[in-house]
Amino acid sequence: MDSLLEAAAQVLESEGFEKMTTTKVALRAGASVGSLYQYYPSKDALLHALFERKTERLRARFAASLAATEGQGLEARVRALIETLFLEKATRSRLGVELARQAPRLEKERLIERLSEDIHRAVHAVLDAHADEVGVADRELASWLVVHGVVGIADAAMLGPPARLRDPVFISAVTEHVLDALRVARLPSAR
Amino acid sequence: MDSLLEAAAQVLESEGFEKMTTTKVALRAGASVGSLYQYYPSKDALLHALFERKTERLRARFAASLAATEGQGLEARVRALIETLFLEKATRSRLGVELARQAPRLEKERLIERLSEDIHRAVHAVLDAHADEVGVADRELASWLVVHGVVGIADAAMLGPPARLRDPVFISAVTEHVLDALRVARLPSAR
DNA sequence: CTAGAATGTGAATCATCCTTCACGTTCCAC
DNA sequence: GTGGAACGTGAAGGATGATTCACATTCTAG
């Protein structure tokens, strides 16, 4: 059932993995352990499902963000992507952190890698589409660096005040930072 | 004893936290569980000690790296810092990941935050010292973004081939990327 | 209405460690 | 050489928590 999954998400979010017991999850969902095992044959099965839900959602948001800015300028598109990432990281952040913590044990690394590759590819496409504004030589590498750099920034920001990731001023600053790295000094002949 | 700590590091590194039992650690150190508890009164005590060792080392490497490039140019110093970070992330990377995973439970977040603040401050100082080469307005913010951006890049690189973090070509690319963001178009009057 | 299926229940089972402790063994001061 | 302090040992204790299963309860088709 779906309420079981949501209950699992809530317990995981509020108590962390170590204190998330199958009994607590079942009770929170208004069911009993037995029922839980009817739908999810193991505690890990719950986590797998949560993983699915989370990555699905992130994928969808990115796609939507790209679609919504189709045809716009480089800055607008980069900003939209950054905003989307920050927003996703900010929503249920504890849940995200706990899931990430369990990723190795659940062998979800491949899945995560694939996800970040897809994002990388999307960013790469955006850079290519605005090649005239991008001064760096290797756009493939640049997009990889930018994606993971921004993820690192998001992760660090999560540790501070949670509002920061939604602060337009902060988002603008990060966007500018990224664009600075991409545009490079665009003089007729280098240096 | 020190061999106990090293044994703990090895077990943690090769098996991960969930499979790291106190008995295994003791045996690997050539001792018995009882002896282990003589020196480390709990399993967590071992982890605390490992944390200490790891952060101590990182701090020392950074300090050394800064000292070694004292007086050199911006690029050389930035590169040295990046190289140091990558090297540290690459050494015993699994150990580092497992420790980071346990950080919340051990309440080591404050410690980690302090560490990254110190690094942030050091980078900020470097940028200030080379203010003439740095085009961004807010060097404080820029150093924060750079530090966490590079950390994110390092974390992502760790998932790929381990050699990448030690590859001079890769390090150069990241350095350039960072410098591009910092130098910005340095025209007499903006834009 | 009623048999049987589907679904729900939660106490009991089972496995896994961390931790303790009663009992060696080693080492040193005298 | 000897008493006892320091150190070492590993089987047993206890806790915790996932999972099972014998037994309700609810639903549905006929």
mmCIF file of N, CA, C and O in Angstrom, chain A residues 113 144 148, chain B residues 54 85-98 100 151-165 170:
data_model
loop_
_atom_site.group_PDB
_atom_site.id
_atom_site.type_symbol
_atom_site.label_atom_id
_atom_site.label_comp_id
_atom_site.label_asym_id
_atom_site.label_seq_id
_atom_site.Cartn_x
_atom_site.Cartn_y
_atom_site.Cartn_z
ATOM 1 N N GLU A 113 24.458 6.986 -10.290
ATOM 2 C CA GLU A 113 25.403 7.403 -11.316
ATOM 3 C C GLU A 113 24.681 7.662 -12.637
ATOM 4 O O GLU A 113 24.933 8.659 -13.313
ATOM 5 N N TRP A 144 30.337 18.512 -16.742
ATOM 6 C CA TRP A 144 30.551 17.546 -15.655
ATOM 7 C C TRP A 144 31.005 18.285 -14.399
ATOM 8 O O TRP A 144 30.476 18.085 -13.303
ATOM 9 N N HIS A 148 28.656 18.570 -10.858
ATOM 10 C CA HIS A 148 29.087 18.054 -9.557
ATOM 11 C C HIS A 148 29.496 19.163 -8.608
ATOM 12 O O HIS A 148 29.365 19.037 -7.387
ATOM 13 N N LYS B 54 41.642 11.085 11.144
ATOM 14 C CA LYS B 54 41.378 11.522 9.768
ATOM 15 C C LYS B 54 41.391 13.051 9.653
ATOM 16 O O LYS B 54 42.024 13.614 8.757
ATOM 17 N N LEU B 85 43.444 18.280 -1.516
ATOM 18 C CA LEU B 85 42.112 17.744 -1.236
ATOM 19 C C LEU B 85 41.880 16.440 -1.980
ATOM 20 O O LEU B 85 41.434 15.444 -1.397
ATOM 21 N N PHE B 86 42.198 16.430 -3.254
ATOM 22 C CA PHE B 86 41.984 15.232 -4.062
ATOM 23 C C PHE B 86 42.800 14.065 -3.520
ATOM 24 O O PHE B 86 42.320 12.935 -3.424
ATOM 25 N N LEU B 87 44.028 14.348 -3.179
ATOM 26 C CA LEU B 87 44.890 13.282 -2.684
ATOM 27 C C LEU B 87 44.317 12.682 -1.398
ATOM 28 O O LEU B 87 44.261 11.456 -1.233
ATOM 29 N N GLU B 88 43.865 13.537 -0.522
ATOM 30 C CA GLU B 88 43.302 13.046 0.734
ATOM 31 C C GLU B 88 42.019 12.259 0.509
ATOM 32 O O GLU B 88 41.773 11.244 1.150
ATOM 33 N N LYS B 89 41.221 12.731 -0.415
ATOM 34 C CA LYS B 89 39.981 12.011 -0.710
ATOM 35 C C LYS B 89 40.288 10.654 -1.330
ATOM 36 O O LYS B 89 39.549 9.694 -1.172
ATOM 37 N N ALA B 90 41.387 10.600 -2.049
ATOM 38 C CA ALA B 90 41.726 9.369 -2.752
ATOM 39 C C ALA B 90 42.362 8.325 -1.832
ATOM 40 O O ALA B 90 42.263 7.127 -2.083
ATOM 41 N N THR B 91 42.967 8.791 -0.771
ATOM 42 C CA THR B 91 43.614 7.817 0.123
ATOM 43 C C THR B 91 42.585 7.236 1.069
ATOM 44 O O THR B 91 41.908 7.962 1.777
ATOM 45 N N ARG B 92 42.525 5.891 1.055
ATOM 46 C CA ARG B 92 41.577 5.204 1.913
ATOM 47 C C ARG B 92 40.183 5.776 1.732
ATOM 48 O O ARG B 92 39.488 6.083 2.709
ATOM 49 N N SER B 93 39.787 5.900 0.497
ATOM 50 C CA SER B 93 38.533 6.606 0.235
ATOM 51 C C SER B 93 37.339 5.910 0.884
ATOM 52 O O SER B 93 36.452 6.550 1.430
ATOM 53 N N ARG B 94 37.335 4.584 0.849
ATOM 54 C CA ARG B 94 36.222 3.857 1.473
ATOM 55 C C ARG B 94 36.141 4.179 2.957
ATOM 56 O O ARG B 94 35.057 4.385 3.510
ATOM 57 N N LEU B 95 37.276 4.224 3.589
ATOM 58 C CA LEU B 95 37.310 4.572 5.015
ATOM 59 C C LEU B 95 36.673 5.933 5.240
ATOM 60 O O LEU B 95 35.847 6.116 6.141
ATOM 61 N N GLY B 96 37.060 6.876 4.409
ATOM 62 C CA GLY B 96 36.502 8.214 4.529
ATOM 63 C C GLY B 96 34.992 8.223 4.343
ATOM 64 O O GLY B 96 34.268 8.862 5.106
ATOM 65 N N VAL B 97 34.532 7.481 3.361
ATOM 66 C CA VAL B 97 33.100 7.440 3.101
ATOM 67 C C VAL B 97 32.353 6.829 4.288
ATOM 68 O O VAL B 97 31.336 7.357 4.743
ATOM 69 N N GLU B 98 32.868 5.748 4.795
ATOM 70 C CA GLU B 98 32.201 5.087 5.926
ATOM 71 C C GLU B 98 32.169 5.991 7.155
ATOM 72 O O GLU B 98 31.165 6.072 7.855
ATOM 73 N N ALA B 100 32.229 9.238 7.129
ATOM 74 C CA ALA B 100 31.274 10.311 6.857
ATOM 75 C C ALA B 100 29.848 9.821 7.077
ATOM 76 O O ALA B 100 28.995 10.544 7.596
ATOM 77 N N VAL B 151 34.806 20.200 -3.528
ATOM 78 C CA VAL B 151 34.521 19.002 -2.736
ATOM 79 C C VAL B 151 33.511 18.119 -3.478
ATOM 80 O O VAL B 151 33.666 16.899 -3.551
ATOM 81 N N GLY B 152 32.493 18.753 -4.026
ATOM 82 C CA GLY B 152 31.506 17.993 -4.788
ATOM 83 C C GLY B 152 32.144 17.286 -5.977
ATOM 84 O O GLY B 152 31.847 16.131 -6.256
ATOM 85 N N ILE B 153 33.022 17.978 -6.644
ATOM 86 C CA ILE B 153 33.730 17.374 -7.776
ATOM 87 C C ILE B 153 34.576 16.194 -7.318
ATOM 88 O O ILE B 153 34.577 15.132 -7.933
ATOM 89 N N ALA B 154 35.245 16.369 -6.202
ATOM 90 C CA ALA B 154 36.072 15.282 -5.670
ATOM 91 C C ALA B 154 35.207 14.072 -5.320
ATOM 92 O O ALA B 154 35.552 12.932 -5.660
ATOM 93 N N ASP B 155 34.083 14.320 -4.670
ATOM 94 C CA ASP B 155 33.197 13.214 -4.298
ATOM 95 C C ASP B 155 32.712 12.466 -5.526
ATOM 96 O O ASP B 155 32.631 11.239 -5.531
ATOM 97 N N ALA B 156 32.379 13.216 -6.568
ATOM 98 C CA ALA B 156 31.908 12.566 -7.784
ATOM 99 C C ALA B 156 33.031 11.771 -8.442
ATOM 100 O O ALA B 156 32.822 10.658 -8.919
ATOM 101 N N ALA B 157 34.224 12.350 -8.424
ATOM 102 C CA ALA B 157 35.356 11.665 -9.067
ATOM 103 C C ALA B 157 35.701 10.365 -8.341
ATOM 104 O O ALA B 157 36.173 9.413 -8.944
ATOM 105 N N MET B 158 35.432 10.343 -7.042
ATOM 106 C CA MET B 158 35.728 9.143 -6.249
ATOM 107 C C MET B 158 34.948 7.934 -6.721
ATOM 108 O O MET B 158 35.362 6.797 -6.517
ATOM 109 N N LEU B 159 33.795 8.174 -7.301
ATOM 110 C CA LEU B 159 32.962 7.056 -7.750
ATOM 111 C C LEU B 159 33.487 6.443 -9.034
ATOM 112 O O LEU B 159 33.199 5.294 -9.340
ATOM 113 N N GLY B 160 34.247 7.224 -9.787
ATOM 114 C CA GLY B 160 34.826 6.696 -11.010
ATOM 115 C C GLY B 160 36.159 6.005 -10.726
ATOM 116 O O GLY B 160 36.398 5.571 -9.611
ATOM 117 N N PRO B 161 36.986 5.895 -11.735
ATOM 118 C CA PRO B 161 38.306 5.285 -11.545
ATOM 119 C C PRO B 161 39.087 6.060 -10.483
ATOM 120 O O PRO B 161 39.162 7.286 -10.533
ATOM 121 N N PRO B 162 39.639 5.344 -9.504
ATOM 122 C CA PRO B 162 40.312 5.984 -8.375
ATOM 123 C C PRO B 162 41.520 6.806 -8.800
ATOM 124 O O PRO B 162 41.937 7.727 -8.096
ATOM 125 N N ALA B 163 42.043 6.492 -9.958
ATOM 126 C CA ALA B 163 43.262 7.182 -10.394
ATOM 127 C C ALA B 163 42.977 8.627 -10.794
ATOM 128 O O ALA B 163 43.857 9.477 -10.788
ATOM 129 N N ARG B 164 41.729 8.882 -11.106
ATOM 130 C CA ARG B 164 41.396 10.199 -11.640
ATOM 131 C C ARG B 164 41.781 11.328 -10.693
ATOM 132 O O ARG B 164 42.247 12.390 -11.121
ATOM 133 N N LEU B 165 41.587 11.084 -9.406
ATOM 134 C CA LEU B 165 41.860 12.134 -8.422
ATOM 135 C C LEU B 165 43.350 12.459 -8.328
ATOM 136 O O LEU B 165 43.740 13.476 -7.767
ATOM 137 N N PHE B 170 43.675 15.969 -14.933
ATOM 138 C CA PHE B 170 42.378 16.248 -14.324
ATOM 139 C C PHE B 170 42.495 17.389 -13.316
ATOM 140 O O PHE B 170 41.688 18.319 -13.297
#
